[in-house]
Amino acid sequence: MNNYSRRDFMKWAGAASVFSAMGWPLGALAKMGRSAAKVVVIGGGYGGATCAKYIRKMAPGIEVTLIEQNKRYTTCPFSNTVIGGLKKIEDITHGYDNLRNRHGVNVIHDIAEEVNPAKKVVKLKGGAKLEYDKLIMSPGIEFMWGKIEGYDQAASEVMPHAWKAGPQTTLLRAKIEAMRDGGTVIIAAPANPFRCPPGPYERASLVANYLKKHKPKSKVIVLDRKDKFSKQALFVSGGEALYPGMIEWVSKSAGGTVVRVDTKAMEVENNNGFTYQGDVINVIPPHRAGTIAQRTGLADKSGWCPINQTTFESRKHKDIHIIGDSAIAGKMPKSGYAAASEGKVCAAAVVAELGGLNMPEPSYVNTCYSLVGPEYGISVAAVYRLTKKGITPVKGAGGGSPKVADSTFRNMEAVYAQGWYDSTVADMFR
Amino acid sequence: MRRSIVTRFIAPLGILGIMLLPTSVSADELSRASMLSYTCAGCHGTDGISPGSIPSIGCKSADVIEKALKEYRSGKRFSTVMGRHVKGYTDQEIQLIAGFFGTYCNKPTKK
Ligand SMILES: Cc1cc2nc3c(=O)[nH]c(=O)nc-3n(C[C@H](O)[C@H](O)[C@H](O)COP(=O)(O)OP(=O)(O)OC[C@H]3O[C@@H](n4cnc5c(N)ncnc54)[C@H](O)[C@@H]3O)c2cc1C
């Protein structure tokens, strides 16, 4: 491996970046005299922003347009630190200037309202119509309002979901801050599959961290539609070490399934007719693939979008690729890291197809950190390969943090959680 | 086994394509190496240049990276999460990743 020049190495291994260094001829090639190949990306979050950047990195000859409704993107990762009072919303909010100026992505702030898969046109709310050779969607999730009786968009102003970061995050934070000492915070967690499997439990932990310092007579109740959850043993032992007795978890079997909410009485009812009263109630409603994916007919009965596991191309419509939370990406979780990893594989697939090249064998990774406390981090990791069963974790690799570890180890993982945050954000937006 | 990039392009795009191509490069893949290495960028930063507490891996020699990865995998070297990751990679994949970052040094010009 010694003394390779980059070009020598790439001769051995082969790389798109060599082409880009030499001037990627794709724009000229793909369309033969027509203008450059056109890729439109809907959604400028972990999946879409990363994918847009990497397409430009691999093939600067391709014209990439990113449609994102918001001028700035507030990350869900680390939004639990805002809810727990450790960070401010500005700390987790980022702009699109670098994507535009440094990476040459044409960023349009508008809502993609309609896609015509036959004509290959995206219609924006503002009226513009964009043609594409390839469309990539990473629209995140859509809440299924009303699935829990009484929980609609208006109810979310009283009982915030805070499962899309932004004003909802700030609202939940404000309610917790305003709560009396001795109050109860209820978190109603959804069934699988859902966005960010460890998220509700990180939230419970960081809320407890705040309450212990400022309102020590208070408690947190997690009402769950599941009997087990991500990193469970680590969350439970961490929670017991840091906030003994403060967090109560009610599993599905124990009656954790919330079927009705009452925003006036500030109570939720479970499937046995038992009600829980809360001073602050956080309902994470059931959700499915983003609205534009639903409207384009890309989802199946499960509510999520079936895709080719290598190219992320929709199984419903040609030349539309779906990544991130909306996609059924084998065994990959609905996480930001996974969405970005999928975005890179999808970028390679799209570049390869437009350039008439073979797609390299894909490789996918997930790494998720959770904070049990500001100095107590835990993680879960997996490396994925494509098998006959779809995207599958490599056996013997990955897994969670050790169940037994000293405080230095937990502290290191808390420091790396912040590092993870900084790097994933830079990989999207810098 | 290794097909030249030219043969790859001729079939779908016809003879016109050849003139525009960097014929000196032969690519077995649209880079298996880059596909493997891009997954590292999530934590280690784009091109392996980390903006935060996680160590950068870009601009290090391939030897150093390969040795470190193998030691993380065997447990000889302490890690929090790297050992769990590297167990998912074969020796050849480790070489590809090490070679990618070892020959890639793309320091950002400015913030
Ligand atoms: C509390 C919480 C904590 C989390 N913590 C972590 C963590 O620590 N690590 C981790 O890896 N993941 C975490 N996640 C999960 C992560 O946030 C998601 O998996 C990730 O955001 C998915 O990326 P995406 O691209 O699919 O969707 P998003 O990031 O939601 O991006 C979708 C974007 O598309 C835009 N959009 C949608 N439809 C349209 C349209 N029609 N027109 C224009 N724009 C549109 C939206 O405005 C949005 O910006 C967490 C989630 C939550 C809720």
Coordinates of C-alpha atoms and ligand atoms in Angstrom, one line a residue:
Chain A
M1 CA 0.0 0.0 0.0
N2 CA 3.0 2.3 0.2
N3 CA 3.9 5.3 -1.9
Y4 CA 0.9 5.2 -4.1
S5 CA 0.0 8.3 -5.9
R6 CA -3.6 9.0 -6.1
R7 CA -3.7 8.2 -9.7
D8 CA -1.8 4.9 -9.4
F9 CA -4.2 3.8 -6.7
M10 CA -7.2 4.8 -8.7
K11 CA -5.8 2.9 -11.7
W12 CA -5.9 -0.1 -9.4
A13 CA -9.2 0.6 -7.8
G14 CA -10.9 2.9 -10.2
A15 CA -12.7 6.0 -9.1
A16 CA -15.1 8.5 -10.3
S17 CA -13.1 11.3 -8.7
V18 CA -10.3 10.7 -11.2
F19 CA -12.7 11.5 -13.9
S20 CA -13.8 14.6 -12.2
A21 CA -10.2 15.7 -11.7
M22 CA -9.7 15.3 -15.4
G23 CA -13.0 16.9 -16.3
W24 CA -15.9 14.6 -16.2
P25 CA -17.3 14.3 -19.6
L26 CA -20.7 13.2 -18.5
G27 CA -22.6 16.4 -19.3
A28 CA -21.5 16.2 -22.9
L29 CA -21.9 12.5 -23.1
A30 CA -25.2 11.8 -21.4
K31 CA -27.2 13.9 -23.7
M32 CA -25.1 14.1 -26.8
G33 CA -25.1 17.7 -27.8
R34 CA -28.1 18.5 -25.6
S35 CA -27.6 20.3 -22.4
A36 CA -26.2 18.6 -19.3
A37 CA -28.0 15.7 -17.6
K38 CA -30.6 17.0 -15.2
V39 CA -31.1 15.6 -11.7
V40 CA -33.8 17.1 -9.4
V41 CA -33.7 16.3 -5.7
I42 CA -36.7 16.9 -3.5
G43 CA -35.9 17.4 0.1
G44 CA -32.8 19.0 1.5
G45 CA -32.3 16.9 4.7
Y46 CA -29.9 14.2 5.5
G47 CA -30.7 12.1 2.5
G48 CA -31.3 14.8 -0.1
A49 CA -28.6 17.3 0.7
T50 CA -25.9 14.6 1.0
C51 CA -27.0 13.0 -2.3
A52 CA -27.0 16.4 -4.1
K53 CA -23.6 17.2 -2.9
Y54 CA -22.1 13.8 -3.7
I55 CA -23.6 13.8 -7.3
R56 CA -21.8 17.1 -7.9
K57 CA -18.7 15.7 -6.3
M58 CA -18.7 12.6 -8.5
A59 CA -19.8 14.3 -11.7
P60 CA -19.7 18.1 -11.9
G61 CA -21.1 17.8 -15.4
I62 CA -24.5 16.9 -14.0
E63 CA -26.9 19.7 -13.3
V64 CA -28.4 19.2 -9.8
T65 CA -31.4 21.1 -8.6
L66 CA -32.5 20.8 -4.9
I67 CA -36.0 21.6 -4.0
E68 CA -36.4 22.4 -0.2
Q69 CA -39.3 24.2 1.3
N70 CA -37.4 25.7 4.2
K71 CA -34.7 28.3 3.9
R72 CA -32.9 26.7 6.8
Y73 CA -32.7 23.1 8.0
T74 CA -33.1 22.3 11.7
T75 CA -31.7 18.8 12.3
C76 CA -33.6 16.3 14.3
P77 CA -30.3 14.8 15.5
F78 CA -29.4 16.8 18.7
S79 CA -32.9 18.3 18.9
N80 CA -33.3 16.3 22.1
T81 CA -30.5 18.4 23.5
V82 CA -32.5 21.5 22.8
I83 CA -35.6 20.0 24.5
G84 CA -33.4 19.1 27.4
G85 CA -32.0 22.6 27.6
L86 CA -28.4 21.7 26.7
K87 CA -28.4 23.6 23.3
K88 CA -30.2 26.3 21.5
I89 CA -32.2 25.8 18.3
E90 CA -29.7 28.0 16.4
D91 CA -27.0 25.5 17.2
I92 CA -28.8 22.8 15.2
T93 CA -30.0 25.0 12.3
H94 CA -28.1 25.3 9.0
G95 CA -28.3 27.0 5.7
Y96 CA -27.8 26.0 2.0
D97 CA -25.2 28.6 1.0
N98 CA -22.3 26.2 0.6
L99 CA -24.3 23.7 -1.4
R100 CA -25.2 26.5 -3.7
N101 CA -21.9 28.4 -3.9
R102 CA -19.3 25.7 -3.2
H103 CA -20.9 22.7 -4.8
G104 CA -22.9 24.3 -7.6
V105 CA -26.2 22.8 -6.5
N106 CA -29.1 24.9 -7.8
V107 CA -31.1 25.3 -4.5
I108 CA -34.7 26.4 -4.9
H109 CA -36.8 27.1 -1.8
D110 CA -40.3 26.0 -2.8
I111 CA -42.6 23.1 -2.3
A112 CA -42.6 20.2 -4.8
E113 CA -46.4 19.8 -5.3
E114 CA -46.8 17.3 -8.0
V115 CA -44.7 14.9 -10.1
N116 CA -45.6 13.6 -13.5
P117 CA -43.6 10.4 -13.8
A118 CA -44.5 9.8 -17.4
K119 CA -43.5 13.3 -18.6
K120 CA -40.7 13.5 -16.0
V121 CA -41.7 16.9 -14.7
V122 CA -41.9 18.3 -11.2
K123 CA -44.3 21.1 -10.5
L124 CA -43.6 23.5 -7.8
K125 CA -46.1 25.4 -5.7
G126 CA -44.6 28.7 -7.0
G127 CA -45.6 27.6 -10.5
A128 CA -42.3 26.5 -12.0
K129 CA -42.1 23.2 -13.8
L130 CA -38.8 21.3 -13.8
E131 CA -37.8 18.6 -16.2
Y132 CA -35.6 15.8 -15.0
D133 CA -33.6 12.9 -16.3
K134 CA -33.5 11.5 -12.8
L135 CA -35.6 12.5 -9.8
I136 CA -34.4 11.7 -6.3
M137 CA -36.8 12.1 -3.3
S138 CA -35.8 12.3 0.3
P139 CA -38.9 14.0 1.7
G140 CA -38.7 12.5 5.2
I141 CA -42.0 11.6 6.8
E142 CA -45.7 12.5 6.9
F143 CA -47.7 12.2 10.1
M144 CA -50.9 10.2 10.0
W145 CA -53.1 12.7 11.8
G146 CA -56.2 11.3 13.5
K147 CA -54.8 7.7 13.7
I148 CA -54.7 8.4 17.4
E149 CA -58.1 9.7 18.2
G150 CA -58.1 13.5 18.8
Y151 CA -54.5 13.9 17.7
D152 CA -54.5 16.2 14.7
Q153 CA -52.3 19.1 13.7
A154 CA -54.2 21.5 16.0
A155 CA -53.7 19.1 18.9
S156 CA -49.9 19.1 18.2
E157 CA -49.8 22.7 19.3
V158 CA -51.0 21.6 22.7
M159 CA -49.2 18.2 22.8
P160 CA -46.2 18.7 20.5
H161 CA -44.7 15.9 18.6
A162 CA -41.3 17.5 18.0
W163 CA -40.6 14.7 15.6
K164 CA -39.8 17.2 12.8
A165 CA -37.3 19.6 14.3
G166 CA -38.0 23.4 14.3
P167 CA -40.9 25.3 15.9
Q168 CA -42.2 22.0 17.4
T169 CA -38.9 21.5 19.2
T170 CA -38.9 25.0 20.7
L171 CA -42.6 24.5 21.7
L172 CA -41.9 21.3 23.6
R173 CA -38.9 22.9 25.3
A174 CA -41.0 25.9 26.4
K175 CA -43.6 23.6 27.9
I176 CA -41.1 21.6 29.8
E177 CA -39.4 24.8 31.0
A178 CA -42.8 26.2 32.2
M179 CA -43.8 23.0 34.0
R180 CA -44.2 23.0 37.8
D181 CA -41.9 21.0 39.9
G182 CA -43.6 17.7 40.6
G183 CA -45.2 17.5 37.2
T184 CA -45.3 14.6 34.8
V185 CA -44.0 14.6 31.3
I186 CA -45.5 11.9 29.1
I187 CA -43.8 10.7 25.9
A188 CA -46.0 8.5 23.7
A189 CA -43.7 6.4 21.5
P190 CA -44.8 4.9 18.1
A191 CA -44.7 1.3 16.8
N192 CA -42.0 0.1 14.4
P193 CA -40.9 1.1 11.9
F194 CA -40.5 4.7 12.7
R195 CA -38.0 7.6 12.4
C196 CA -35.1 7.3 14.8
P197 CA -35.6 4.1 16.8
P198 CA -33.6 5.3 19.9
G199 CA -35.1 8.9 19.7
P200 CA -37.9 8.6 22.3
Y201 CA -35.6 7.1 24.9
E202 CA -32.8 9.7 24.3
R203 CA -35.5 12.3 24.7
A204 CA -36.8 10.7 28.0
S205 CA -33.2 10.7 29.3
L206 CA -32.4 14.3 28.4
V207 CA -35.7 15.5 29.8
A208 CA -34.9 13.6 33.0
N209 CA -31.5 15.2 33.1
Y210 CA -33.1 18.7 33.0
L211 CA -35.8 17.8 35.5
K212 CA -33.4 16.3 38.0
K213 CA -31.5 19.6 38.2
H214 CA -34.4 22.0 38.0
K215 CA -37.6 20.2 39.0
P216 CA -36.4 17.1 40.9
K217 CA -39.9 16.0 42.1
S218 CA -41.0 15.6 38.5
K219 CA -41.1 12.4 36.5
V220 CA -41.1 11.1 32.9
I221 CA -43.5 8.4 31.7
V222 CA -42.8 6.7 28.3
L223 CA -46.0 5.1 27.0
D224 CA -44.8 2.6 24.3
R225 CA -46.5 0.7 21.4
K226 CA -43.6 -1.7 21.6
D227 CA -42.3 -4.4 24.0
K228 CA -38.7 -3.7 23.4
F229 CA -36.7 -0.8 21.9
S230 CA -33.4 0.2 20.4
K231 CA -30.3 0.1 22.8
Q232 CA -32.8 -0.8 25.6
A233 CA -30.3 -2.3 28.1
L234 CA -28.0 0.7 27.6
F235 CA -30.7 3.2 28.1
V236 CA -32.2 1.4 31.1
S237 CA -28.8 1.0 32.9
G238 CA -27.8 4.5 32.0
G239 CA -31.1 6.0 33.1
E240 CA -30.9 4.1 36.4
A241 CA -27.4 5.3 37.1
L242 CA -28.1 9.0 36.3
Y243 CA -31.8 9.5 37.2
P244 CA -32.9 6.7 39.5
G245 CA -36.6 6.3 39.7
M246 CA -37.4 9.3 37.5
I247 CA -38.2 7.5 34.2
E248 CA -41.1 5.0 34.0
W249 CA -41.4 2.9 30.9
V250 CA -44.8 1.3 30.1
S251 CA -44.5 -1.4 27.5
K252 CA -47.1 -2.3 25.0
S253 CA -48.0 -5.4 27.1
A254 CA -48.3 -3.3 30.2
G255 CA -50.8 -0.9 28.5
G256 CA -48.5 1.6 26.7
T257 CA -50.6 1.9 23.5
V258 CA -52.1 5.3 23.4
V259 CA -55.4 5.3 21.3
R260 CA -56.9 8.7 22.3
V261 CA -55.8 12.1 23.5
D262 CA -57.7 14.8 25.1
T263 CA -56.0 18.2 24.9
K264 CA -58.4 19.9 27.2
A265 CA -58.1 17.4 30.0
M266 CA -54.4 16.9 29.3
E267 CA -54.8 13.2 29.3
V268 CA -54.2 10.2 27.1
E269 CA -56.0 6.9 27.1
N270 CA -54.6 3.5 26.4
N271 CA -56.2 0.5 24.7
N272 CA -57.6 -0.8 28.0
G273 CA -59.5 2.4 28.7
F274 CA -57.0 3.6 31.3
T275 CA -56.1 7.3 31.3
Y276 CA -52.8 9.0 32.1
Q277 CA -52.6 12.6 33.1
G278 CA -49.7 14.7 32.1
D279 CA -48.5 18.3 32.6
V280 CA -46.5 18.1 29.4
I281 CA -47.5 15.5 26.8
N282 CA -45.4 14.7 23.8
V283 CA -47.2 12.5 21.3
I284 CA -45.1 11.0 18.5
P285 CA -47.8 10.0 16.1
P286 CA -47.6 7.2 13.6
H287 CA -46.0 8.3 10.3
R288 CA -45.2 7.1 6.8
A289 CA -43.3 8.2 3.7
G290 CA -43.4 12.0 2.9
T291 CA -46.4 13.6 1.3
I292 CA -44.9 14.0 -2.1
A293 CA -44.0 10.3 -2.2
Q294 CA -47.6 9.4 -1.3
R295 CA -49.0 11.7 -3.8
T296 CA -46.8 10.3 -6.6
G297 CA -47.9 6.8 -5.8
L298 CA -44.5 5.6 -4.7
A299 CA -45.6 4.0 -1.4
D300 CA -47.1 0.6 -0.9
K301 CA -49.7 -0.6 1.6
S302 CA -47.2 -0.3 4.5
G303 CA -47.0 3.5 3.8
W304 CA -43.3 3.3 2.9
C305 CA -41.7 3.2 -0.6
P306 CA -40.4 -0.1 -2.0
I307 CA -37.1 0.4 -3.9
N308 CA -34.4 -1.4 -5.8
Q309 CA -31.9 -2.1 -3.0
T310 CA -28.8 -1.1 -5.0
T311 CA -30.0 1.9 -7.0
F312 CA -32.8 3.1 -4.7
E313 CA -35.0 3.4 -7.8
S314 CA -38.7 3.1 -7.1
R315 CA -40.4 -0.2 -7.8
K316 CA -43.4 1.9 -8.9
H317 CA -42.0 4.5 -11.3
K318 CA -38.9 4.5 -13.4
D319 CA -36.3 7.2 -13.0
I320 CA -37.5 8.2 -9.5
H321 CA -35.2 7.2 -6.7
I322 CA -36.3 7.3 -3.0
I323 CA -33.8 7.5 -0.1
G324 CA -34.0 8.3 3.6
D325 CA -36.9 7.7 6.0
S326 CA -39.4 7.3 3.1
A327 CA -37.6 4.3 1.6
I328 CA -37.8 0.6 2.6
A329 CA -34.0 0.2 2.7
G330 CA -33.8 -3.4 3.9
K331 CA -32.6 -3.6 7.4
M332 CA -31.4 -0.1 7.6
P333 CA -33.0 2.0 10.3
K334 CA -34.7 5.3 9.6
S335 CA -31.8 7.5 10.8
G336 CA -30.0 10.5 9.5
Y337 CA -26.7 8.6 9.1
A338 CA -28.5 5.9 7.1
A339 CA -30.3 8.5 4.9
A340 CA -26.9 10.1 4.1
S341 CA -25.3 6.7 3.4
E342 CA -28.2 5.8 1.1
G343 CA -27.8 9.2 -0.5
K344 CA -24.2 8.3 -1.5
V345 CA -25.1 4.9 -2.9
C346 CA -28.0 6.5 -4.8
A347 CA -25.7 9.2 -6.1
A348 CA -23.3 6.6 -7.5
A349 CA -26.2 4.7 -9.1
V350 CA -27.6 7.8 -10.8
V351 CA -24.1 9.0 -12.0
A352 CA -23.3 5.5 -13.2
E353 CA -26.6 5.2 -15.1
L354 CA -26.4 8.6 -16.7
G355 CA -22.8 8.0 -17.7
G356 CA -23.5 4.4 -19.0
L357 CA -21.1 3.0 -16.4
N358 CA -21.4 0.0 -14.2
M359 CA -22.5 0.7 -10.6
P360 CA -19.9 -0.4 -8.1
E361 CA -21.0 -2.8 -5.4
P362 CA -22.7 -0.7 -2.8
S363 CA -21.6 -0.4 0.8
Y364 CA -23.9 1.1 3.5
V365 CA -23.3 2.1 7.1
N366 CA -25.3 3.3 10.0
T367 CA -23.8 4.9 13.1
C368 CA -26.1 6.4 15.7
Y369 CA -25.2 8.1 19.0
S370 CA -27.6 8.8 21.8
L371 CA -27.0 10.9 24.8
V372 CA -28.2 9.4 28.1
G373 CA -26.8 12.4 29.8
P374 CA -24.5 15.3 28.7
E375 CA -21.4 13.2 29.6
Y376 CA -22.9 9.8 29.0
G377 CA -23.0 8.7 25.3
I378 CA -24.0 5.3 23.8
S379 CA -23.9 4.2 20.2
V380 CA -25.1 1.6 17.8
A381 CA -23.3 0.7 14.5
A382 CA -23.8 -1.5 11.5
V383 CA -22.2 -2.2 8.2
Y384 CA -24.5 -3.4 5.4
R385 CA -24.1 -5.4 2.3
L386 CA -26.5 -6.3 -0.5
T387 CA -27.6 -9.9 -0.2
K388 CA -30.4 -11.9 -1.7
K389 CA -32.5 -10.6 1.2
G390 CA -31.8 -7.0 0.4
I391 CA -29.7 -4.6 2.5
T392 CA -28.5 -6.8 5.3
P393 CA -26.1 -6.1 8.2
V394 CA -22.8 -7.9 8.1
K395 CA -22.8 -10.6 10.7
G396 CA -20.3 -10.3 13.5
A397 CA -19.9 -6.6 13.0
G398 CA -21.6 -3.5 14.5
G399 CA -23.8 -3.6 17.5
G400 CA -24.2 -1.5 20.5
S401 CA -21.8 0.0 23.1
P402 CA -20.6 -2.4 25.7
K403 CA -23.1 -3.1 28.4
V404 CA -20.4 -2.6 31.0
A405 CA -18.1 0.3 30.6
D406 CA -16.5 2.9 32.9
S407 CA -17.4 6.6 32.9
T408 CA -14.5 7.5 30.7
F409 CA -15.8 5.3 28.0
R410 CA -19.3 6.8 28.3
N411 CA -17.8 10.3 28.3
M412 CA -15.8 9.5 25.2
E413 CA -18.9 8.4 23.4
A414 CA -20.6 11.7 24.4
V415 CA -17.7 13.6 23.0
Y416 CA -17.9 11.6 19.8
A417 CA -21.7 12.1 19.6
Q418 CA -20.9 15.8 19.2
G419 CA -18.2 14.9 16.7
W420 CA -20.7 12.8 14.8
Y421 CA -23.0 15.7 14.7
D422 CA -20.4 18.1 13.4
S423 CA -19.2 15.7 10.7
T424 CA -22.6 14.6 9.4
V425 CA -23.7 18.2 9.1
A426 CA -20.5 19.1 7.4
D427 CA -20.9 16.2 5.0
M428 CA -24.3 17.7 4.0
F429 CA -23.8 21.4 4.2
R430 CA -20.1 22.3 4.1
Chain B
M1 CA -11.3 -9.3 -15.3
R2 CA -10.6 -5.6 -15.2
R3 CA -12.4 -4.1 -18.2
S4 CA -11.2 -0.8 -19.4
I5 CA -13.4 2.2 -19.0
V6 CA -13.5 2.5 -22.8
T7 CA -15.3 -0.8 -23.3
R8 CA -17.7 0.3 -20.7
F9 CA -18.5 3.4 -22.6
I10 CA -18.6 2.2 -26.1
A11 CA -21.5 -0.1 -25.7
P12 CA -24.1 2.3 -24.4
L13 CA -22.9 5.5 -25.9
G14 CA -21.4 4.6 -29.3
I15 CA -18.2 5.6 -30.9
L16 CA -18.6 9.3 -30.2
G17 CA -18.0 8.7 -26.5
I18 CA -14.5 7.5 -26.9
M19 CA -13.0 10.8 -28.0
L20 CA -14.2 12.5 -24.8
L21 CA -12.9 9.9 -22.5
P22 CA -9.9 9.7 -20.2
T23 CA -8.6 6.6 -21.9
S24 CA -5.6 6.2 -19.6
V25 CA -7.8 5.2 -16.7
S26 CA -9.0 1.7 -16.3
A27 CA -11.8 1.3 -13.8
D28 CA -13.1 -2.0 -12.6
E29 CA -15.7 0.0 -10.7
L30 CA -17.2 3.4 -10.5
S31 CA -14.9 2.9 -7.6
R32 CA -15.6 0.2 -5.1
A33 CA -13.0 2.1 -3.1
S34 CA -14.9 5.3 -3.1
M35 CA -18.2 3.5 -2.3
L36 CA -16.6 2.0 0.7
S37 CA -14.8 5.2 1.7
Y38 CA -17.8 7.5 1.4
T39 CA -19.5 5.7 4.2
C40 CA -16.6 6.8 6.5
A41 CA -17.2 10.5 5.7
G42 CA -20.4 10.6 7.9
C43 CA -18.2 10.5 11.0
H44 CA -14.8 11.4 9.7
G45 CA -16.0 14.3 7.5
T46 CA -16.1 14.7 3.7
D47 CA -12.8 13.4 2.2
G48 CA -11.9 12.3 5.7
I49 CA -11.3 15.8 7.0
S50 CA -13.2 16.1 10.3
P51 CA -14.5 19.4 11.6
G52 CA -14.9 18.2 15.1
S53 CA -13.8 15.7 17.8
I54 CA -13.6 12.6 15.6
P55 CA -10.1 12.2 14.2
S56 CA -9.5 13.1 10.5
I57 CA -8.4 10.2 8.3
G58 CA -7.7 12.1 5.1
C59 CA -4.1 13.0 4.3
K60 CA -2.7 10.0 6.3
S61 CA -0.6 7.3 4.7
A62 CA -2.4 4.2 3.4
D63 CA -0.1 2.1 5.6
V64 CA -1.0 3.9 8.7
I65 CA -4.7 3.6 8.0
E66 CA -4.5 -0.1 7.0
K67 CA -2.5 -0.9 10.2
A68 CA -4.9 1.0 12.4
L69 CA -8.0 -0.5 10.9
K70 CA -6.7 -4.0 11.3
E71 CA -5.7 -3.4 14.9
Y72 CA -9.1 -2.0 15.7
R73 CA -10.6 -5.1 14.2
S74 CA -8.5 -7.5 16.2
G75 CA -8.9 -5.5 19.4
K76 CA -5.2 -4.9 19.7
R77 CA -5.9 -1.2 19.5
F78 CA -8.5 0.4 21.8
S79 CA -11.6 2.0 20.3
T80 CA -15.1 2.9 21.2
V81 CA -16.9 2.2 18.0
M82 CA -14.2 1.5 15.3
G83 CA -13.7 -2.1 16.3
R84 CA -17.4 -2.8 15.8
H85 CA -17.2 -1.2 12.4
V86 CA -14.1 -2.7 11.0
K87 CA -15.3 -6.2 11.8
G88 CA -17.6 -5.7 8.9
Y89 CA -14.8 -5.4 6.3
T90 CA -12.5 -7.9 4.6
D91 CA -8.8 -7.4 4.3
Q92 CA -9.2 -6.3 0.7
E93 CA -11.9 -3.8 1.6
I94 CA -9.6 -2.4 4.3
Q95 CA -6.9 -2.0 1.6
L96 CA -9.3 -0.2 -0.7
I97 CA -10.4 2.2 2.1
A98 CA -6.8 2.8 3.2
G99 CA -5.7 3.4 -0.3
F100 CA -8.5 5.8 -1.0
F101 CA -7.8 8.0 2.0
G102 CA -4.1 7.4 1.7
T103 CA -3.9 8.9 -1.7
Y104 CA -6.6 11.5 -1.2
C105 CA -5.7 14.8 0.4
N106 CA -8.3 17.4 -0.3
K107 CA -8.0 20.0 2.5
P108 CA -10.8 22.5 2.3
T109 CA -9.5 25.8 1.2
K110 CA -11.3 27.7 3.9
K111 CA -14.3 27.4 6.2
Ligands
LIG1 C1 -35.8 13.6 18.0 C2 -35.0 12.9 16.9 C3 -33.6 12.7 17.1 C4 -32.9 12.1 16.0 N1 -31.6 11.8 16.3 C5 -30.9 11.2 15.3 C6 -29.5 10.9 15.5 O1 -28.9 11.2 16.5 N2 -28.8 10.3 14.5 C7 -29.4 9.9 13.3 O2 -28.7 9.4 12.5 N3 -30.7 10.2 13.1 C8 -31.5 10.8 14.0 N4 -32.8 11.1 13.8 C9 -33.4 10.6 12.5 C10 -33.2 11.6 11.4 O3 -33.6 12.9 11.7 C11 -34.0 11.2 10.2 O4 -33.8 9.8 9.9 C12 -33.4 11.9 8.9 O5 -33.7 13.3 9.1 C13 -34.0 11.4 7.6 O6 -33.6 12.1 6.6 P1 -34.5 12.4 5.3 O7 -33.6 13.0 4.3 O8 -35.2 11.1 5.0 O9 -35.6 13.4 5.8 P2 -35.5 14.8 6.5 O10 -34.2 15.0 7.1 O11 -36.7 15.0 7.3 O12 -35.5 15.8 5.2 C14 -36.6 16.0 4.4 C15 -36.6 17.4 3.9 O13 -37.5 17.4 2.8 C16 -38.2 18.6 2.8 N5 -39.4 18.3 2.0 C17 -40.3 17.3 2.2 N6 -41.3 17.4 1.3 C18 -41.0 18.4 0.5 C19 -41.6 18.9 -0.7 N7 -42.7 18.4 -1.3 N8 -41.0 20.0 -1.3 C20 -39.9 20.6 -0.8 N9 -39.3 20.1 0.3 C21 -39.8 19.0 0.9 C22 -38.4 18.9 4.3 O14 -38.6 20.3 4.5 C23 -37.1 18.4 4.9 O15 -36.2 19.4 5.0 C24 -33.5 11.7 14.8 C25 -34.9 12.0 14.6 C26 -35.6 12.6 15.6 C27 -37.1 12.9 15.4

